[in-house]
Coordinates of C-alpha atoms in Angstrom, one line a residue:
Chain D
M10 CA 53.5 47.2 88.0
R11 CA 54.5 49.8 85.5
E12 CA 56.4 48.7 82.4
I13 CA 59.4 50.6 81.0
M14 CA 61.9 50.0 78.2
F15 CA 65.4 48.6 78.9
V16 CA 67.0 51.9 77.9
Q17 CA 64.8 53.8 80.4
A18 CA 65.7 51.3 83.1
I19 CA 69.4 52.1 82.6
N20 CA 68.8 55.8 82.5
E21 CA 66.9 55.5 85.8
A22 CA 69.6 53.4 87.5
L23 CA 72.3 56.0 86.5
R24 CA 70.1 58.9 87.6
E25 CA 69.2 57.4 90.9
E26 CA 72.8 56.4 91.7
L27 CA 74.1 59.9 90.8
K28 CA 71.5 61.3 93.1
R29 CA 72.2 58.8 95.9
D30 CA 76.0 59.1 96.1
E31 CA 77.9 62.3 95.2
K32 CA 81.0 60.1 94.7
V33 CA 79.4 58.5 91.7
F34 CA 80.1 60.2 88.3
I35 CA 80.0 59.0 84.7
M36 CA 82.4 59.7 81.9
G37 CA 82.8 58.7 78.3
E38 CA 82.5 59.9 74.7
D39 CA 79.3 62.0 73.8
I40 CA 78.0 61.2 77.2
H41 CA 75.4 64.0 76.9
T42 CA 73.0 61.5 75.3
G43 CA 74.7 58.2 74.8
V44 CA 74.2 56.4 71.5
F45 CA 70.8 55.2 72.4
G46 CA 69.8 57.9 74.9
Q47 CA 70.8 55.9 77.9
T48 CA 72.4 58.9 79.5
R49 CA 70.0 61.5 78.2
G50 CA 69.1 64.3 80.6
L51 CA 71.9 63.4 83.1
F52 CA 74.2 66.2 81.9
E53 CA 71.4 68.8 82.4
E54 CA 70.6 67.5 85.8
F55 CA 74.0 66.8 87.3
G56 CA 76.4 69.1 85.3
G57 CA 79.6 68.5 83.3
E58 CA 81.7 67.6 86.3
R59 CA 79.7 64.5 87.1
V60 CA 78.6 63.7 83.6
R61 CA 81.9 64.2 82.0
N62 CA 82.4 64.2 78.3
T63 CA 85.8 62.8 77.3
P64 CA 88.1 63.2 74.3
L65 CA 88.5 60.1 72.1
A66 CA 91.0 58.3 74.4
E67 CA 89.5 55.0 75.4
L68 CA 92.8 53.6 76.9
S69 CA 93.5 56.6 79.1
F70 CA 90.0 57.5 80.1
T71 CA 89.7 53.9 81.4
G72 CA 92.9 54.6 83.4
V73 CA 91.4 57.9 84.6
G74 CA 88.4 55.9 85.9
I75 CA 90.7 53.4 87.7
G76 CA 92.7 56.3 89.2
A77 CA 89.6 58.2 90.2
A78 CA 88.4 55.1 92.1
M79 CA 91.8 54.9 93.7
G80 CA 91.4 58.6 94.7
G81 CA 88.1 58.2 96.4
M82 CA 85.4 58.4 93.7
R83 CA 83.0 55.7 92.3
P84 CA 83.3 56.3 88.5
I85 CA 81.2 54.8 85.7
V86 CA 83.2 54.6 82.5
E87 CA 81.2 54.3 79.3
Y88 CA 82.5 53.0 75.9
M89 CA 80.2 53.9 73.1
F90 CA 80.3 50.3 71.8
S91 CA 82.0 47.0 72.6
D92 CA 84.6 47.1 69.8
L93 CA 86.1 50.2 71.5
V94 CA 86.8 48.2 74.6
L95 CA 89.7 46.5 72.9
L96 CA 91.5 49.9 72.8
A97 CA 91.3 49.9 76.6
L98 CA 92.4 46.3 77.1
D99 CA 95.6 47.1 79.0
Q100 CA 93.9 49.3 81.5
L101 CA 91.0 46.8 81.9
A102 CA 93.0 43.5 82.0
N103 CA 96.4 44.5 83.3
Q104 CA 95.4 47.3 85.6
A105 CA 91.8 47.3 86.8
G106 CA 91.5 43.6 87.2
K107 CA 95.0 42.9 88.7
L108 CA 96.0 45.9 90.8
R109 CA 94.2 45.0 94.0
Y110 CA 96.0 41.7 93.9
I111 CA 99.3 43.1 92.8
F112 CA 99.3 45.8 95.5
G113 CA 98.5 43.2 98.2
E114 CA 94.9 44.3 98.9
Q115 CA 96.0 47.8 100.0
I116 CA 93.2 49.4 98.0
N117 CA 89.8 48.6 96.3
F118 CA 88.6 49.7 92.9
P119 CA 84.9 50.7 92.9
V120 CA 84.7 51.4 89.2
T121 CA 82.0 50.3 86.7
F122 CA 82.7 50.0 83.0
R123 CA 79.7 50.0 80.7
T124 CA 79.4 49.3 77.0
M125 CA 77.0 48.1 74.4
N126 CA 77.1 45.5 71.6
I127 CA 75.5 47.0 68.6
G128 CA 75.6 45.9 65.0
G129 CA 72.8 46.3 62.4
G130 CA 74.6 46.9 59.2
A131 CA 77.5 48.4 61.2
A132 CA 80.0 45.8 59.9
G133 CA 83.2 44.4 61.4
Q134 CA 84.2 47.1 63.8
H135 CA 80.9 48.2 65.3
S136 CA 79.2 44.9 65.9
D137 CA 81.4 42.8 68.2
S138 CA 80.9 41.7 71.8
A139 CA 83.9 42.1 74.1
V140 CA 82.5 39.8 76.8
S141 CA 84.8 36.8 76.2
Y142 CA 87.9 39.0 75.8
L143 CA 87.3 40.2 79.4
M144 CA 86.0 37.0 80.7
H145 CA 89.5 35.6 80.0
S146 CA 91.2 38.3 82.1
M147 CA 91.1 38.2 85.9
G148 CA 89.6 40.4 88.6
L149 CA 86.7 41.8 86.6
K150 CA 83.1 41.0 87.4
I151 CA 81.0 40.8 84.2
I152 CA 77.3 41.4 83.9
M153 CA 75.0 41.0 80.9
P154 CA 71.3 41.4 81.7
S155 CA 68.4 40.5 79.5
T156 CA 65.4 42.3 81.0
P157 CA 64.8 45.9 82.1
Y158 CA 64.3 44.7 85.7
D159 CA 67.6 42.9 85.8
A160 CA 69.4 45.7 84.0
K161 CA 68.4 48.3 86.6
G162 CA 69.0 46.1 89.6
L163 CA 72.3 44.8 88.4
L164 CA 73.6 48.2 87.3
K165 CA 72.9 49.6 90.7
S166 CA 74.7 46.6 92.3
A167 CA 77.7 47.2 89.9
I168 CA 78.0 50.9 90.9
R169 CA 77.8 50.0 94.6
D170 CA 80.3 47.1 94.3
D171 CA 83.8 47.8 95.6
N172 CA 85.4 45.7 92.7
P173 CA 85.7 46.6 89.1
V174 CA 82.6 45.5 87.2
V175 CA 82.0 45.5 83.5
Y176 CA 78.4 45.8 82.4
F177 CA 77.3 44.9 78.9
D178 CA 74.2 46.1 77.1
E179 CA 73.0 45.0 73.7
A180 CA 71.4 47.4 71.2
K181 CA 68.8 44.7 70.3
L182 CA 67.5 44.8 73.8
M183 CA 67.1 48.6 74.2
M184 CA 63.4 48.6 73.3
R185 CA 62.5 45.5 75.3
K186 CA 59.8 46.4 77.8
G187 CA 59.3 44.9 81.2
E188 CA 58.1 45.5 84.7
V189 CA 60.3 47.6 86.8
P190 CA 59.3 48.8 90.3
E191 CA 59.4 52.5 91.1
E192 CA 61.3 51.9 94.4
D193 CA 65.0 51.3 94.9
Y194 CA 66.1 47.7 94.6
T195 CA 69.3 45.8 93.7
I196 CA 70.0 42.3 92.3
P197 CA 73.0 40.4 93.7
I198 CA 75.9 40.0 91.3
G199 CA 76.6 36.3 90.7
K200 CA 73.1 35.0 91.0
G201 CA 71.2 33.5 88.0
D202 CA 67.5 33.4 87.4
I203 CA 65.2 30.8 85.9
K204 CA 63.3 32.8 83.3
R205 CA 61.1 29.9 82.2
E206 CA 60.6 26.5 83.9
G207 CA 60.7 23.4 81.8
K208 CA 61.6 19.8 81.9
D209 CA 63.0 18.6 78.5
V210 CA 66.0 20.8 77.9
T211 CA 68.0 23.5 79.6
V212 CA 68.8 26.6 77.6
V213 CA 71.4 28.8 79.3
A214 CA 71.1 32.2 77.7
V215 CA 72.4 35.7 78.6
G216 CA 71.4 39.1 77.3
F217 CA 69.7 39.2 73.8
A218 CA 70.1 35.4 73.6
E219 CA 67.6 35.1 76.5
L220 CA 65.0 37.0 74.4
L221 CA 65.5 34.6 71.5
A222 CA 65.3 31.6 73.8
E223 CA 62.0 32.8 75.1
S224 CA 60.5 33.1 71.6
A225 CA 62.0 29.8 70.6
A226 CA 60.6 28.2 73.8
E227 CA 57.1 29.6 73.0
K228 CA 57.2 28.1 69.5
L229 CA 58.5 24.7 70.7
A230 CA 55.8 24.6 73.5
K231 CA 53.3 24.1 70.7
E232 CA 55.0 20.9 69.9
N233 CA 55.0 19.8 73.5
I234 CA 58.7 20.5 74.0
S235 CA 59.3 22.0 77.4
V236 CA 62.2 24.4 77.6
E237 CA 63.8 25.6 80.8
I238 CA 65.6 28.9 80.4
V239 CA 68.4 29.7 82.8
D240 CA 69.7 33.3 82.6
P241 CA 73.0 33.5 84.7
R242 CA 72.7 37.4 84.3
T243 CA 76.3 37.6 85.6
I244 CA 79.1 36.0 83.6
V245 CA 81.8 36.5 86.2
P246 CA 81.2 35.2 88.8
L247 CA 79.1 32.5 87.2
D248 CA 76.2 30.9 89.1
E249 CA 77.2 27.3 88.3
E250 CA 74.8 25.9 90.8
I251 CA 71.7 27.1 89.0
I252 CA 73.0 25.7 85.7
L253 CA 74.0 22.3 87.1
N254 CA 70.7 22.0 89.0
S255 CA 68.7 22.6 85.8
V256 CA 70.8 20.2 83.7
K257 CA 70.3 17.6 86.5
K258 CA 66.6 18.0 86.0
T259 CA 66.4 18.1 82.2
G260 CA 69.5 16.1 81.1
R261 CA 70.1 18.3 78.1
L262 CA 72.0 21.6 77.6
V263 CA 72.0 24.3 75.0
V264 CA 74.2 27.4 75.7
C265 CA 73.6 30.7 73.8
I266 CA 75.1 34.1 73.6
D267 CA 75.3 36.6 70.7
E268 CA 79.0 36.7 70.2
Q269 CA 81.9 34.8 68.6
P270 CA 82.1 31.2 69.7
V271 CA 85.7 30.4 70.3
S272 CA 87.1 30.6 73.9
S273 CA 83.9 32.1 75.0
F274 CA 81.0 32.1 77.5
T275 CA 79.5 29.1 75.7
S276 CA 82.8 27.2 75.8
E277 CA 83.1 27.9 79.5
V278 CA 79.6 26.8 80.4
A279 CA 79.9 23.7 78.3
A280 CA 83.2 22.8 80.0
I281 CA 81.8 23.4 83.5
V282 CA 78.8 21.1 82.8
A283 CA 81.0 18.5 81.1
D284 CA 83.3 18.5 84.1
K285 CA 80.8 18.7 87.0
G286 CA 77.5 17.4 85.5
F287 CA 78.5 14.8 82.9
E288 CA 76.4 12.1 84.6
F289 CA 73.3 14.2 84.1
L290 CA 73.7 14.5 80.4
K291 CA 71.5 12.4 78.0
A292 CA 72.8 14.2 74.9
P293 CA 75.9 16.1 73.7
I294 CA 76.0 19.8 74.8
K295 CA 75.2 22.3 72.0
R296 CA 76.6 25.8 71.8
V297 CA 74.8 28.5 69.9
A298 CA 76.8 31.6 69.0
R299 CA 77.8 33.6 66.0
E300 CA 79.7 32.2 63.0
N301 CA 83.4 32.6 63.5
V302 CA 83.9 35.5 61.0
P303 CA 83.7 39.3 61.5
V304 CA 80.1 40.6 61.2
P305 CA 79.6 41.6 57.6
H306 CA 77.7 44.7 56.4
S307 CA 75.1 43.1 54.2
A308 CA 71.9 42.4 56.2
I309 CA 71.5 39.0 54.5
M310 CA 75.0 37.9 55.6
E311 CA 74.8 39.6 59.0
N312 CA 71.6 37.7 59.9
Y313 CA 73.3 34.5 58.9
V314 CA 76.4 35.3 61.1
V315 CA 74.8 36.5 64.3
L316 CA 72.7 34.6 66.8
N317 CA 69.1 34.2 65.6
E318 CA 66.0 32.3 66.6
D319 CA 66.4 29.6 64.0
K320 CA 69.8 28.7 65.3
V321 CA 68.4 28.4 68.9
I322 CA 65.5 26.2 67.7
K323 CA 67.7 24.0 65.6
A324 CA 70.1 23.4 68.6
I325 CA 67.3 22.5 70.9
R326 CA 65.9 20.0 68.4
D327 CA 69.4 18.6 67.9
V328 CA 69.7 17.6 71.6
L329 CA 66.2 16.1 72.0
Chain J
M1 CA 112.4 77.6 101.0
L2 CA 114.4 74.6 102.1
S3 CA 115.7 74.5 105.7
N4 CA 119.0 72.9 106.6
D5 CA 117.0 70.0 108.0
D6 CA 115.3 69.6 104.6
L7 CA 118.7 69.5 102.9
K8 CA 120.0 67.0 105.3
W9 CA 116.9 64.9 104.8
M10 CA 117.5 65.0 101.0
Y11 CA 121.1 63.9 101.5
R12 CA 120.2 61.1 103.8
M13 CA 117.3 59.9 101.6
M14 CA 119.4 59.8 98.5
L15 CA 122.0 57.7 100.4
L16 CA 119.2 55.4 101.8
M17 CA 117.9 54.8 98.3
R18 CA 121.4 54.2 96.9
E19 CA 122.2 51.8 99.7
S20 CA 118.8 49.9 98.9
E21 CA 119.5 49.8 95.2
E22 CA 123.1 48.6 95.6
K23 CA 122.2 46.1 98.3
A24 CA 119.4 44.7 96.1
I25 CA 121.8 44.3 93.2
M26 CA 124.3 42.5 95.4
L27 CA 121.5 40.2 96.7
S28 CA 120.3 39.6 93.1
K29 CA 123.8 38.7 92.0
K30 CA 124.1 36.3 94.9
G31 CA 120.8 34.7 93.7
E32 CA 118.9 35.7 96.8
L33 CA 116.6 38.0 94.9
P34 CA 115.4 37.7 91.3
T35 CA 116.8 40.1 88.7
L36 CA 115.8 43.7 89.2
L37 CA 116.1 47.2 87.7
S38 CA 118.5 49.5 89.4
G39 CA 117.8 53.2 89.9
S40 CA 121.3 53.9 91.2
G41 CA 122.4 57.4 90.1
E42 CA 118.9 58.6 89.5
E43 CA 118.0 59.3 93.2
A44 CA 117.9 63.1 92.9
I45 CA 114.7 63.0 90.9
P46 CA 112.3 61.1 93.3
V47 CA 114.0 62.9 96.3
G48 CA 113.6 66.3 94.7
I49 CA 109.9 65.5 93.9
C50 CA 109.0 64.1 97.3
A51 CA 110.6 67.1 99.0
S52 CA 108.2 69.3 97.1
L53 CA 105.1 67.3 98.2
H54 CA 102.9 67.5 101.3
P55 CA 102.6 64.2 103.3
D56 CA 99.1 63.7 102.0
D57 CA 99.9 64.4 98.4
Y58 CA 100.2 61.5 95.9
F59 CA 103.2 60.1 94.1
Q60 CA 103.5 57.6 91.3
P61 CA 107.2 56.5 90.9
H62 CA 109.2 55.6 87.9
H63 CA 109.4 52.0 86.6
R64 CA 113.1 52.1 87.6
G65 CA 112.2 53.1 91.1
M66 CA 112.1 50.2 93.5
S67 CA 113.4 52.5 96.3
D68 CA 111.6 55.7 95.2
G69 CA 108.8 55.0 97.7
L70 CA 111.3 55.5 100.6
A71 CA 111.3 59.2 99.8
K72 CA 107.5 59.2 100.3
G73 CA 107.7 57.5 103.6
L74 CA 107.9 53.7 102.9
D75 CA 109.7 51.7 105.6
P76 CA 112.7 49.9 104.1
K77 CA 111.8 46.8 106.1
L78 CA 108.5 46.5 104.1
L79 CA 110.4 47.2 100.9
F80 CA 112.9 44.4 101.4
A81 CA 110.2 42.0 102.8
E82 CA 108.4 42.6 99.5
C83 CA 111.5 41.9 97.4
Y84 CA 111.9 38.6 99.3
G85 CA 108.3 37.8 98.4
K86 CA 107.2 37.7 102.1
P87 CA 103.6 38.2 103.3
A88 CA 105.0 41.0 105.6
G89 CA 106.0 42.9 102.4
I90 CA 104.2 46.1 101.5
C91 CA 102.3 44.2 98.8
K92 CA 102.2 40.9 100.6
G93 CA 104.8 39.4 98.3
K94 CA 102.5 39.6 95.3
G95 CA 103.9 42.7 93.6
G96 CA 107.6 42.6 94.1
N97 CA 110.2 45.2 93.2
M98 CA 108.3 46.2 90.0
H99 CA 105.1 47.1 91.9
I100 CA 106.1 48.8 95.1
A101 CA 103.0 50.8 96.3
D102 CA 102.4 52.3 99.7
F103 CA 98.9 53.8 99.8
Q104 CA 99.2 54.9 103.4
H105 CA 101.9 57.4 102.3
G106 CA 100.2 58.3 99.0
N107 CA 102.5 56.2 96.8
I108 CA 100.1 54.8 94.2
G109 CA 102.6 52.3 92.9
I110 CA 105.0 51.4 90.2
Y111 CA 103.4 50.1 87.0
A112 CA 105.3 47.5 84.9
I113 CA 103.4 48.3 81.7
L114 CA 105.2 51.5 80.8
G115 CA 102.9 54.5 80.5
A116 CA 100.0 52.7 82.3
G117 CA 100.5 54.7 85.5
L118 CA 99.9 58.0 83.7
P119 CA 96.2 57.9 83.1
I120 CA 95.7 56.3 86.5
S121 CA 97.6 59.2 88.1
T122 CA 95.5 61.5 86.0
G123 CA 92.4 59.9 87.5
V124 CA 93.7 60.3 91.0
A125 CA 94.2 64.0 90.2
L126 CA 90.6 64.2 88.8
A127 CA 89.3 62.7 92.1
Q128 CA 91.2 65.3 94.1
K129 CA 89.7 68.1 92.0
M130 CA 86.2 66.7 92.2
Q131 CA 86.5 66.3 96.0
K132 CA 88.3 69.6 96.5
T133 CA 91.0 68.0 98.6
N134 CA 93.7 70.4 97.6
R135 CA 96.0 67.4 97.1
V136 CA 98.4 67.1 94.1
I137 CA 100.0 64.1 92.4
V138 CA 103.3 63.8 90.7
A139 CA 103.4 61.1 88.1
M140 CA 106.8 59.8 86.8
I141 CA 107.5 58.3 83.5
G142 CA 110.7 57.4 81.7
D143 CA 112.0 58.5 78.3
G144 CA 110.8 55.2 76.9
G145 CA 107.3 55.4 78.4
S146 CA 106.9 59.0 77.1
S147 CA 106.3 57.5 73.6
E148 CA 103.3 55.5 74.8
G149 CA 99.9 56.7 73.7
T150 CA 98.8 57.1 77.3
F151 CA 101.3 60.0 77.6
H152 CA 99.5 62.0 75.0
E153 CA 96.0 61.0 76.1
S154 CA 96.7 61.8 79.8
L155 CA 98.4 65.1 79.3
N156 CA 95.6 66.2 77.0
M157 CA 92.9 65.3 79.5
A158 CA 94.8 66.8 82.4
A159 CA 95.2 70.0 80.4
I160 CA 91.6 70.4 79.3
W161 CA 90.4 69.7 82.8
K162 CA 93.1 71.7 84.6
L163 CA 93.9 68.8 86.9
P164 CA 96.3 69.0 89.9
I165 CA 99.0 66.9 88.4
V166 CA 102.7 67.2 87.5
Y167 CA 104.2 64.8 85.0
V168 CA 107.9 64.2 85.5
V169 CA 110.0 62.5 82.8
Q170 CA 113.1 60.7 84.2
N171 CA 115.1 60.8 81.0
N172 CA 118.0 58.4 81.6
Q173 CA 118.7 58.2 77.8
Y174 CA 117.8 54.6 77.3
A175 CA 114.6 52.5 77.2
M176 CA 116.2 49.2 77.9
T177 CA 118.6 49.2 74.9
T178 CA 116.9 51.9 72.8
S179 CA 118.5 55.3 72.8
V180 CA 116.4 58.4 73.0
S181 CA 117.9 59.5 69.7
D182 CA 116.3 56.5 68.0
A183 CA 112.9 56.9 69.7
I184 CA 112.1 60.6 70.3
S185 CA 111.6 63.2 67.6
V186 CA 112.4 66.3 69.8
K187 CA 115.6 67.3 71.5
D188 CA 113.8 67.9 74.8
I189 CA 110.8 65.8 75.8
S190 CA 109.5 68.9 77.6
D191 CA 109.0 70.5 74.1
R192 CA 105.9 68.3 73.9
A193 CA 104.2 70.4 76.6
K194 CA 103.5 73.0 73.9
S195 CA 101.1 70.5 72.3
Y196 CA 98.9 70.6 75.3
G197 CA 99.3 74.3 76.1
I198 CA 100.9 73.6 79.4
P199 CA 104.3 74.7 80.9
G200 CA 107.3 72.5 80.1
A201 CA 110.8 72.6 81.5
T202 CA 114.0 70.5 81.1
I203 CA 116.4 70.4 83.9
D204 CA 119.5 68.6 85.2
G205 CA 118.2 65.5 86.9
T206 CA 121.4 65.0 88.8
D207 CA 120.9 68.2 90.7
V208 CA 118.4 67.5 93.5
L209 CA 118.0 71.3 94.3
A210 CA 117.1 72.1 90.7
V211 CA 114.6 69.2 90.7
Y212 CA 113.1 70.4 93.9
E213 CA 112.8 74.0 92.8
T214 CA 111.2 73.2 89.4
V215 CA 108.9 70.5 90.6
Y216 CA 107.9 72.6 93.7
E217 CA 106.8 75.5 91.4
A218 CA 104.8 73.1 89.2
V219 CA 103.2 71.4 92.2
E220 CA 102.1 74.7 93.7
R221 CA 100.8 75.9 90.4
A222 CA 98.8 72.7 90.2
R223 CA 97.6 73.2 93.8
R224 CA 96.4 76.6 92.9
G225 CA 94.1 75.1 90.3
D226 CA 96.2 76.3 87.3
G227 CA 96.6 72.8 85.9
P228 CA 99.4 70.4 84.9
S229 CA 103.0 70.8 83.9
L230 CA 105.6 68.7 82.3
V231 CA 109.1 68.5 83.8
E232 CA 111.9 66.6 82.1
C233 CA 114.8 65.6 84.3
K234 CA 117.8 64.5 82.2
T235 CA 120.0 61.9 83.9
M236 CA 122.0 58.9 83.1
R237 CA 121.5 55.2 83.9
W238 CA 124.5 53.7 85.7
Y239 CA 123.8 50.1 85.1
G240 CA 122.4 48.0 82.3
H241 CA 118.7 47.5 82.0
H242 CA 118.6 45.0 84.8
S243 CA 121.0 43.4 87.2
G244 CA 122.9 40.6 85.4
A245 CA 123.0 42.5 82.1
G246 CA 126.2 44.4 81.2
D247 CA 126.3 48.1 81.8
D248 CA 126.6 48.9 78.1
E249 CA 125.4 45.7 76.4
Q250 CA 122.6 43.3 76.6
M251 CA 122.9 39.7 75.3
G252 CA 125.9 40.8 73.4
W253 CA 124.2 43.8 71.8
R254 CA 126.3 46.9 72.6
Y255 CA 124.0 49.9 72.7
R256 CA 125.9 52.6 74.4
P257 CA 129.5 53.9 74.0
E258 CA 132.1 52.5 76.3
G259 CA 132.9 54.9 79.1
E260 CA 129.4 56.6 79.2
A261 CA 128.4 54.8 82.4
E262 CA 131.7 55.7 84.1
K263 CA 131.2 59.3 83.1
A264 CA 127.7 59.2 84.6
R265 CA 129.2 57.9 87.9
E266 CA 131.5 60.9 88.0
N267 CA 128.4 63.0 87.9
D268 CA 127.0 61.4 91.1
P269 CA 124.0 63.4 92.4
I270 CA 124.9 62.4 96.0
T271 CA 128.5 63.6 95.7
K272 CA 127.3 66.8 94.2
L273 CA 124.9 67.5 97.1
E274 CA 127.4 66.4 99.7
K275 CA 130.0 68.9 98.3
Y276 CA 127.4 71.7 98.3
L277 CA 126.4 70.9 101.9
L278 CA 130.0 70.8 103.1
D279 CA 131.0 74.0 101.2
K280 CA 128.0 75.8 102.7
Q281 CA 128.9 74.3 106.1
I282 CA 125.4 72.9 106.5
L283 CA 127.0 69.5 107.1
T284 CA 130.4 68.5 108.6
E285 CA 132.5 65.6 107.4
K286 CA 131.7 63.8 110.7
E287 CA 128.0 64.3 110.3
A288 CA 128.2 63.0 106.7
E289 CA 130.1 59.9 107.9
D290 CA 127.5 59.3 110.7
I291 CA 124.6 59.5 108.2
K292 CA 126.3 57.0 105.9
Q293 CA 126.8 54.6 108.7
S294 CA 123.2 54.9 109.9
V295 CA 121.9 54.4 106.4
K296 CA 124.0 51.2 106.0
K297 CA 122.7 49.9 109.3
E298 CA 119.1 50.8 108.4
I299 CA 119.3 48.8 105.2
E300 CA 121.2 45.9 106.8
D301 CA 118.4 45.7 109.4
A302 CA 115.8 45.8 106.7
V303 CA 117.4 42.9 104.9
T304 CA 117.7 40.9 108.2
F305 CA 114.1 41.7 109.0
A306 CA 113.0 40.6 105.5
K307 CA 114.9 37.3 105.7
S308 CA 113.4 36.5 109.1
C309 CA 109.8 37.0 108.1
P310 CA 107.8 33.8 107.5
D311 CA 107.3 32.6 103.9
P312 CA 103.8 32.6 102.3
K313 CA 101.8 29.5 102.0
P314 CA 101.5 28.5 98.3
E315 CA 97.7 28.8 98.4
D316 CA 98.0 32.4 99.6
A317 CA 98.3 33.0 95.9
L318 CA 94.6 32.5 95.5
K319 CA 93.6 35.3 97.9
G320 CA 93.1 38.9 97.2
L321 CA 91.7 39.2 93.7
F322 CA 88.3 40.5 94.8
T323 CA 87.1 42.2 97.9
E324 CA 84.0 40.8 99.6

């Protein structure tokens, strides 16, 4: 099968969905290219009505997306990077996630929100992940893929879903290559994937953390440590079954994501396994995430704060 | 041009809304309904707006507009069933008086985060333009909500994209207890239209005919593809922020001069329209009385219906967040 980069997989998914359904359109700041070229060429192909550049107004262009979904369209709303999502929190958490429920199911909201966690010397306001802020709110599905194949299939599912879906990319994955079929396919939202089979320890990892888990597992294999990598791919709804089944097999759990640790994805997975899989555990659960400070500008300090391979390896050793 | 039937519809609709608001306040004071915001005295604005809209146009009511949806076709029975938290209510008892929405009639709902409805309405307008439906939306906001960032962001986007939307400010002089003079830098909120290069007008919000004429012109302009307008309707709140609070004070904090509410009641939009219709001989005293009686009965029936509907099961609370 052909191999393409993550960023190309996203571009293909957007292009194919814009082509497939004329109700689909995309809007956001500097959408002509996207920061990493994820929307490159779409404006030229589909025009400014359907590839709509917006003013700097995250809160309200989020609302415009919600309203356009209400009015019969299937919008994709892009935020240049994750920190900007916080500007739109009312529209995401109070409106998009709640309105179907509040209005007694009179209407659905087929809207996709996309953003990217960046970083790389970008400091405290261009490096965050907004995953856990939104995970805490209600009524939003949340996706965070780790491979080009998952990215394309899940993005298509998000766009075709009749619920609001938030889809997270990470800059560190944009150049990751992987096999992606030429033909149309989707991946169900809410279904995890075993990325590597193993028997000694379960590593639950999403997004960039999955890539680190793979390289960590490769190194540890040389010491005869067998790591099983479970990638939930979707954070809400979470595939609890695939996680619990793996922990049942290995008896050990490390949970990883490249974001702040408090009230987060890692806390939630740890709590679920402690609640529903306590009898499987042979060691305490380890969470691997960022240090709980803003991401600093200095590369030396940034590398220390964010998720890295050493942290993943150390956590795995700790539970063995 | 309004026909005599249209004028009588306006008169009846304002009475129907007034009766709903007053009944709801009475039920709230009796403890049958939770506290709520009353829109009494401000009926001319939603009625003037809805008279200018087509049945398939969209409408986003004001926060203080529990009964605004009636003017867009909502059945009072479904309104009161909602207020009583019944599954038969328009929002299945999940939204209540602060979230009355009626999508079948194009009412996209009341939003309890002030200003949050503006970008959503703007998005509905964008969807109409993209699908070339020829439909228009009127989005309402209060004087308080007009200071939210969404007001600026939405009007700017609607203006650059020439969207089929009309923003109507229901300026009742107070955002809860904060007077417009403490919160707004311009004399007329419609002055802000200049910032977006769109038309702005300030009118008497107790004159339903003025509301109709101004909003109708703005709606048709939007329908022609000429973009948004901003209409400010000046009016006065009759009651305090919510039922249970004093008319002029809240928690002992007096925020408006004594007598102001009484003065507002002397400028009743319904009395003014009634006088006009009687003077022009469009309506007789007898007809007016018959309409008042039929409105009373309609709301009485709605309340009886609402009370008779079955209660929800507690676990119904867990349904409806996502669609399959």
